[in-house]
């Protein structure tokens, strides 16, 4: 396993308007692991994720990505290193699964801006290979010719993951990817992500479900714009830490080697 962190965050402060969202935040996210970020609403989880993506300019502090300052990455290099799975965008329903997946490739994605006439007109052999690989990894190749508008919610989830993987990133970030998904789709997504982590991908995701987060290799607990604890599920999902993070009474049990969080009245 890579000993160098995927992200190293030092003294990070982020303001949105006049409001301080993150303040003197310290965090480290290990490479080659599934990392979950937890915390109550409004505690800065999504702001931290957007900062890791380089979308927000910090008021102070630094972020290192794989040992190099994030701001020193050229736009193309950053796009080849980091991928983001966006659950909220409106998908073009008249594209095929293969066409939508191909948009994860930087060259093919130029079609969105009118630079290329069609997402598959100017593909290079390496693009075609990466797109096919991503569809096989997510079990979407078997319906590659179907239109996006014909897919179920779970199938769309897989295609979005395939598009992200098509960029062949080293790090994948997701913001609440399991929202509005039933438990079967949630388990399916985590299984797919863990399989990619076993192949060397680093995954950082914001998630609400504590018991789903317990499946992660590394957990970050946030409160009031700061990180209050990082570590394994056994180290972070304790009764004391969960109650401190969320301000509710819980009981944390260990079942088959995993933490199980039960809400108490």
Coordinates of C-alpha atoms in Angstrom, one line a residue:
X1 CA 0.0 0.0 0.0
X2 CA 1.3 3.5 -0.9
X3 CA 2.7 5.1 2.3
X4 CA 2.5 8.6 0.8
X5 CA -0.9 10.3 1.5
X6 CA -3.2 11.1 -1.4
X7 CA -4.0 14.4 0.3
X8 CA -2.2 16.3 3.0
X9 CA -4.1 19.3 4.3
X10 CA -2.4 21.9 6.6
X11 CA -4.0 24.8 8.4
X12 CA -6.8 25.1 5.7
X13 CA -9.3 27.9 6.1
X14 CA -12.0 28.6 3.5
X15 CA -14.4 31.5 3.4
X16 CA -17.6 31.7 1.4
X17 CA -18.6 35.4 1.4
X18 CA -18.2 36.6 4.9
X19 CA -18.7 33.2 6.5
X20 CA -15.8 31.0 7.6
X21 CA -16.7 27.4 6.6
X22 CA -13.3 25.7 7.3
X23 CA -10.9 27.0 9.9
X24 CA -7.3 25.8 10.5
X25 CA -8.3 22.3 9.3
X26 CA -5.7 19.6 9.5
X27 CA -6.2 16.3 7.7
X28 CA -4.5 13.5 5.9
X29 CA -6.1 11.0 3.5
X30 CA -4.1 7.8 2.8
X31 CA -3.5 6.7 -0.8
X32 CA -5.0 3.4 -2.0
X33 CA -7.9 3.4 0.5
X34 CA -11.6 4.0 0.7
X35 CA -11.9 7.2 2.8
X36 CA -15.2 8.4 4.2
X37 CA -15.9 12.0 5.5
X38 CA -18.6 12.2 8.1
X39 CA -20.2 15.0 10.1
X40 CA -23.5 16.8 10.8
X41 CA -25.1 19.0 8.2
X42 CA -23.3 22.3 7.7
X43 CA -20.0 21.2 9.2
X44 CA -18.1 21.8 6.0
X45 CA -17.8 18.3 4.5
X46 CA -18.7 19.3 0.9
X47 CA -16.5 22.5 1.2
X48 CA -13.6 20.3 2.1
X49 CA -14.3 18.0 -0.8
X50 CA -14.5 21.0 -3.2
X51 CA -11.2 22.3 -1.8
X52 CA -9.6 18.9 -2.5
X53 CA -10.8 19.2 -6.0
X54 CA -9.2 22.7 -6.3
X55 CA -12.6 24.4 -6.9
X56 CA -12.3 26.7 -3.9
X57 CA -9.4 29.0 -3.2
X58 CA -8.4 28.8 0.5
X59 CA -8.1 31.9 2.6
X60 CA -5.0 30.2 4.1
X61 CA -3.3 26.9 4.4
X62 CA -2.2 24.3 1.8
X63 CA -3.3 21.1 0.1
X64 CA -0.8 18.6 -1.2
X65 CA -2.0 16.0 -3.8
X66 CA 0.3 13.0 -4.0
X67 CA 3.2 15.0 -2.5
X68 CA 2.8 18.0 -4.7
X69 CA 1.0 21.3 -4.0
X70 CA -2.4 21.2 -5.5
X71 CA -2.1 24.6 -7.1
X72 CA 1.0 23.6 -9.0
X73 CA -0.9 21.0 -11.0
X74 CA -1.7 22.2 -14.6
X75 CA -5.4 21.9 -15.4
X76 CA -4.9 18.9 -17.7
X77 CA -2.6 17.1 -15.2
X78 CA -5.1 17.7 -12.4
X79 CA -8.0 16.3 -14.6
X80 CA -5.9 13.2 -15.3
X81 CA -5.2 12.7 -11.6
X82 CA -8.5 13.6 -10.0
X83 CA -12.0 12.5 -11.0
X84 CA -15.3 13.6 -9.5
X85 CA -18.5 11.7 -9.6
X86 CA -21.3 14.2 -9.8
X87 CA -24.7 12.9 -8.8
X88 CA -26.7 16.1 -9.3
X89 CA -26.2 16.9 -12.9
X90 CA -28.9 16.4 -15.6
X91 CA -27.8 13.6 -17.9
X92 CA -28.3 13.8 -21.7
X93 CA -30.8 11.0 -22.1
X94 CA -30.3 10.8 -25.9
X95 CA -26.7 9.6 -25.6
X96 CA -25.8 5.9 -25.4
X97 CA -24.0 4.5 -22.4
X98 CA -20.8 4.2 -24.4
X99 CA -21.0 7.9 -25.6
X100 CA -21.7 9.1 -22.0
X101 CA -18.8 7.0 -20.7
X102 CA -16.5 8.4 -23.3
X103 CA -17.1 11.9 -22.0
X104 CA -14.8 11.0 -19.1
X105 CA -11.9 11.2 -21.4
X106 CA -10.4 14.7 -21.6
X107 CA -10.0 14.7 -25.4
X108 CA -13.5 13.4 -26.0
X109 CA -15.0 15.7 -23.4
X110 CA -14.2 18.7 -25.6
X111 CA -17.3 17.7 -27.5
X112 CA -19.3 19.3 -24.7
X113 CA -17.9 22.7 -25.6
X114 CA -18.4 22.3 -29.4
X115 CA -14.7 21.7 -30.1
X116 CA -15.4 18.2 -31.4
X117 CA -18.5 17.5 -33.6
X118 CA -19.5 14.3 -31.8
X119 CA -18.3 12.4 -28.7
X120 CA -17.1 9.5 -30.7
X121 CA -16.0 11.1 -33.9
X122 CA -12.4 11.9 -32.9
X123 CA -11.6 9.2 -30.4
X124 CA -8.0 7.9 -30.2
X125 CA -7.2 4.2 -29.7
X126 CA -6.2 4.9 -26.0
X127 CA -9.6 6.6 -25.5
X128 CA -11.5 3.7 -26.9
X129 CA -9.4 1.3 -24.8
X130 CA -10.0 3.3 -21.6
X131 CA -13.8 3.6 -22.2
X132 CA -14.1 -0.1 -22.9
X133 CA -12.1 -0.9 -19.8
X134 CA -14.2 1.4 -17.6
X135 CA -17.4 -0.2 -18.9
X136 CA -16.1 -3.7 -18.2
X137 CA -15.0 -2.7 -14.7
X138 CA -18.5 -1.4 -13.9
X139 CA -20.5 -4.1 -15.7
X140 CA -22.0 -1.6 -18.1
X141 CA -20.4 -2.9 -21.3
X142 CA -23.3 -5.3 -21.8
X143 CA -25.7 -2.5 -22.3
X144 CA -23.3 0.0 -23.9
X145 CA -25.6 0.8 -26.8
X146 CA -28.7 1.6 -24.7
X147 CA -29.8 5.2 -24.3
X148 CA -29.2 6.8 -21.0
X149 CA -32.9 7.7 -20.8
X150 CA -33.8 4.0 -20.8
X151 CA -31.7 3.1 -17.7
X152 CA -32.7 2.5 -14.2
X153 CA -31.4 4.5 -11.3
X154 CA -28.8 1.9 -10.4
X155 CA -27.7 1.5 -14.0
X156 CA -27.2 5.2 -14.3
X157 CA -25.1 5.1 -11.1
X158 CA -22.8 2.5 -12.7
X159 CA -22.5 4.5 -15.9
X160 CA -21.5 7.7 -14.0
X161 CA -18.9 5.6 -12.2
X162 CA -17.7 4.3 -15.6
X163 CA -17.4 7.8 -16.9
X164 CA -15.3 8.8 -13.9
X165 CA -13.1 5.7 -14.2
X166 CA -12.6 6.3 -18.0
X167 CA -10.3 9.2 -17.1
X168 CA -8.0 6.6 -15.4
X169 CA -7.6 8.8 -12.4
X170 CA -5.5 8.1 -9.3
X171 CA -8.0 9.7 -7.0
X172 CA -11.8 9.6 -7.2
X173 CA -14.0 12.0 -5.1
X174 CA -17.7 11.7 -4.5
X175 CA -20.1 13.9 -2.6
X176 CA -23.0 12.0 -1.0
X177 CA -23.2 9.5 -3.8
X178 CA -25.7 7.3 -2.0
X179 CA -28.4 9.9 -1.4
X180 CA -31.8 8.9 -2.6
X181 CA -30.6 5.3 -3.3
X182 CA -32.1 2.2 -1.8
X183 CA -29.9 -0.1 0.3
X184 CA -29.2 -2.5 -2.6
X185 CA -27.8 0.3 -4.8
X186 CA -25.8 1.7 -1.9
X187 CA -24.2 -1.7 -1.3
X188 CA -23.6 -2.2 -5.0
X189 CA -21.8 1.2 -5.3
X190 CA -19.6 0.5 -2.2
X191 CA -18.7 -2.9 -3.6
X192 CA -17.7 -1.4 -6.9
X193 CA -15.6 1.3 -5.2
X194 CA -13.8 -1.2 -2.9
X195 CA -12.9 -3.3 -5.9
X196 CA -11.3 -0.3 -7.6
X197 CA -9.5 0.5 -4.3
X198 CA -8.0 -3.0 -4.4
X199 CA -6.6 -2.1 -7.8
X200 CA -4.9 1.0 -6.5
X201 CA -7.5 3.8 -6.8
X202 CA -7.9 6.2 -3.8
X203 CA -11.5 7.1 -3.1
X204 CA -12.7 10.0 -0.9
X205 CA -16.4 10.3 -0.4
X206 CA -18.8 12.3 1.7
X207 CA -21.5 10.1 3.2
X208 CA -24.3 10.4 5.8
X209 CA -24.9 6.8 6.7
X210 CA -22.7 5.9 9.6
X211 CA -23.1 2.1 9.0
X212 CA -22.2 2.5 5.3
X213 CA -19.2 4.6 6.3
X214 CA -18.1 1.7 8.6
X215 CA -17.2 -0.2 5.5
X216 CA -14.5 2.4 4.6
X217 CA -10.8 1.8 5.3
X218 CA -10.4 5.3 6.7
X219 CA -12.9 7.7 8.3
X220 CA -12.7 11.5 8.9
X221 CA -15.0 13.0 11.5
X222 CA -15.8 16.7 11.1
X223 CA -17.4 19.2 13.4
X224 CA -17.6 23.0 13.2
X225 CA -15.4 23.3 10.1
X226 CA -12.6 21.2 11.6
X227 CA -11.5 17.6 11.6
X228 CA -11.8 16.2 15.1
X229 CA -10.8 12.6 14.5
X230 CA -9.3 10.4 11.7
X231 CA -8.6 6.7 11.6
X232 CA -10.2 3.3 11.1
X233 CA -13.8 2.7 11.9
X234 CA -12.8 1.1 15.2
X235 CA -10.9 4.2 16.1
X236 CA -13.5 6.8 15.0
X237 CA -16.9 5.2 15.2
X238 CA -16.9 4.9 19.0
X239 CA -19.9 5.8 21.1
X240 CA -18.1 8.8 22.5
X241 CA -16.9 10.2 19.2
X242 CA -20.2 9.7 17.4
X243 CA -22.2 11.4 20.2
X244 CA -19.6 14.2 20.1
X245 CA -19.9 14.6 16.4
X246 CA -23.6 14.5 16.0
X247 CA -24.9 15.5 19.5
X248 CA -27.2 12.4 19.7
X249 CA -27.2 9.4 22.0
X250 CA -26.0 6.2 20.2
X251 CA -24.7 2.8 21.0
X252 CA -21.9 1.4 18.9
X253 CA -21.6 -2.4 18.7
X254 CA -19.1 -4.6 17.0
X255 CA -20.7 -7.3 14.7
X256 CA -18.5 -9.6 12.6
X257 CA -15.6 -7.2 12.9
X258 CA -17.5 -4.1 11.9
X259 CA -18.9 -1.2 13.8
X260 CA -22.7 -0.9 14.0
X261 CA -24.2 2.4 15.2
X262 CA -27.6 2.2 16.8
X263 CA -29.6 5.4 17.7
X264 CA -30.8 5.5 21.2
X265 CA -33.9 7.3 22.5

